[in-house]
Amino acid sequence: RSESGSVEAVSREEAARQIKRDGWFLVSLEKAKEGFSFFSSSHKLSSVERIILTDHLAAMFRGGTPLVEALETYRDDEEKKGSAIIEEMISGIQQGRKLSEVMAVYPEAFSPLYLALVQTGELTGSLDETLGYLARELRREYEFHERIKSALFYPVLVLSVAFLVILLLVLVVIPKIIL
């Protein structure tokens, strides 16, 4: 019996793994046409969500909680748009993969530096300390970006108002004076 269907995956290898995990035999695998989706953020985590996840994992590891249980606790506590990523991470770890390998499937959510630090923490056995450091650095970076945004708000507002005033002068006032 032959069936066809579609699977959403980051790579061909990940798609093949998902199909085989479901008990199917893979005959052929084709890449679907890529479309534009305005709401395609299912594989992204916001900066705040990334900070909360990293902080949560660091705290849970310090307390001696196993990785799968820590991720399940996070998933249950944080019912947000990143839950699909967390579900895939849980299933990957239950299959025996490392945390860094599971996170590497989502390059939109986890930067290469983040992955390298997690991998280093796994190799040295200090994943709780590494995740704590990462959470602090992510928080500092987020606060820095927020300060830049707030510092740029006033100049952008002034320039916008100045542009509107000049536009009003050119389009309304000057033509009335000329006539």
XYZ file of C-alpha atoms in Angstrom:
179
model
C 0.000 0.000 0.000
C 1.399 3.360 -1.034
C 0.470 6.739 0.391
C 1.692 10.254 -0.126
C 1.711 13.192 2.210
C 3.704 16.134 3.436
C 5.955 16.702 6.399
C 7.267 20.002 7.683
C 10.985 19.757 8.447
C 14.102 21.878 8.326
C 16.126 19.444 6.229
C 15.647 16.329 4.100
C 17.282 14.211 6.814
C 14.875 15.499 9.460
C 11.895 14.820 7.167
C 13.103 11.259 6.566
C 13.525 10.736 10.325
C 9.996 11.977 11.000
C 8.511 9.662 8.345
C 10.435 6.614 9.589
C 9.580 7.447 13.215
C 5.892 7.245 12.301
C 6.426 3.688 11.015
C 6.444 4.402 7.289
C 8.995 3.356 4.680
C 10.306 6.175 2.566
C 10.119 5.670 -1.189
C 10.737 9.207 -2.451
C 11.136 12.613 -0.887
C 10.613 15.876 -2.727
C 10.951 19.423 -1.547
C 7.657 21.276 -1.667
C 7.342 24.672 -3.282
C 8.180 27.374 -0.829
C 5.433 29.884 -0.321
C 5.366 33.148 1.505
C 3.554 33.082 4.800
C 3.087 36.237 6.813
C 2.615 34.280 10.034
C 5.397 31.710 9.623
C 6.951 32.110 13.056
C 6.355 28.534 14.226
C 10.119 27.879 14.292
C 11.148 31.081 15.975
C 11.422 32.154 19.563
C 11.316 35.763 20.589
C 14.213 37.142 22.607
C 12.157 37.036 25.784
C 11.046 33.440 25.158
C 14.658 32.396 24.511
C 15.755 34.064 27.759
C 12.957 32.410 29.745
C 13.692 28.973 28.235
C 17.422 29.241 28.918
C 16.876 30.524 32.460
C 14.319 27.796 33.140
C 16.619 25.030 31.899
C 19.536 26.389 33.934
C 17.445 26.484 37.122
C 16.032 23.012 36.529
C 19.497 21.536 35.877
C 20.858 23.139 39.032
C 18.066 21.376 40.903
C 18.961 18.030 39.345
C 15.897 17.716 37.103
C 16.317 15.505 34.009
C 16.332 17.306 30.654
C 13.083 15.840 29.293
C 11.228 16.658 32.506
C 12.626 20.217 32.478
C 11.430 20.739 28.900
C 8.013 19.227 29.658
C 7.651 21.555 32.645
C 8.553 24.545 30.473
C 6.099 23.440 27.773
C 3.303 23.070 30.334
C 4.061 26.430 31.995
C 4.622 28.459 28.849
C 1.750 27.801 26.420
C 3.107 30.008 23.637
C 3.994 29.886 19.964
C 7.323 28.147 20.640
C 5.625 25.017 21.961
C 6.098 23.218 18.601
C 9.847 23.668 18.981
C 9.735 22.380 22.552
C 7.691 19.324 21.472
C 10.261 18.474 18.801
C 13.093 18.997 21.290
C 11.451 16.622 23.766
C 10.946 13.916 21.131
C 14.528 14.332 19.874
C 15.979 13.968 23.342
C 13.782 10.941 24.039
C 15.306 9.419 20.899
C 18.748 9.778 22.489
C 20.027 12.926 20.809
C 21.952 15.648 22.634
C 20.372 19.001 23.509
C 22.724 20.851 21.151
C 21.825 18.503 18.274
C 18.115 19.008 18.849
C 18.531 22.796 19.066
C 20.631 22.826 15.882
C 17.525 21.815 13.908
C 16.147 25.323 14.594
C 18.734 27.854 13.360
C 16.033 30.578 13.397
C 15.603 30.091 17.146
C 19.138 29.325 18.336
C 22.223 31.146 17.058
C 25.494 29.342 16.260
C 27.082 30.908 19.364
C 24.205 29.666 21.523
C 24.599 26.162 20.078
C 28.378 26.192 20.530
C 28.049 27.184 24.181
C 25.420 24.511 24.844
C 27.624 21.907 23.143
C 30.600 23.017 25.246
C 28.487 22.757 28.398
C 27.461 19.236 27.434
C 31.056 18.172 26.782
C 32.430 19.670 29.999
C 29.537 18.519 32.167
C 28.676 22.046 33.276
C 25.509 22.594 31.270
C 23.741 24.285 34.201
C 26.507 26.890 34.542
C 26.703 27.384 30.781
C 22.949 27.899 30.492
C 23.020 30.305 33.438
C 25.775 32.303 31.719
C 23.834 32.224 28.440
C 20.656 33.454 30.155
C 22.535 36.368 31.746
C 24.167 37.317 28.429
C 20.892 37.057 26.513
C 19.210 39.260 29.128
C 22.014 41.853 28.889
C 21.786 41.845 25.084
C 17.998 42.234 25.203
C 18.232 45.133 27.680
C 20.876 46.785 25.499
C 18.634 46.571 22.416
C 15.701 47.955 24.387
C 17.812 50.913 25.580
C 18.854 51.629 21.990
C 15.215 51.520 20.852
C 14.122 53.903 23.592
C 17.041 56.240 22.887
C 16.140 56.393 19.181
C 12.426 56.954 19.733
C 12.624 60.726 20.348
C 14.908 61.572 17.370
C 12.736 59.482 15.031
C 9.616 61.221 16.332
C 11.168 64.686 15.834
C 12.343 63.830 12.302
C 8.901 62.457 11.406
C 7.153 65.602 12.620
C 9.698 67.780 10.780
C 9.117 65.813 7.581
C 5.340 66.195 7.915
C 5.678 69.956 8.503
C 7.913 70.359 5.429
C 5.502 68.250 3.376
C 2.582 70.391 4.558
C 4.491 73.562 3.677
C 5.402 72.311 0.203
C 1.976 70.902 -0.670
C -0.394 73.409 0.997
C 1.149 76.654 2.157
C 3.556 77.483 -0.684
C 0.964 76.842 -3.465
C -1.484 79.207 -1.659
C 1.176 81.913 -1.354
C 2.142 81.623 -5.017
C -1.462 81.931 -6.210
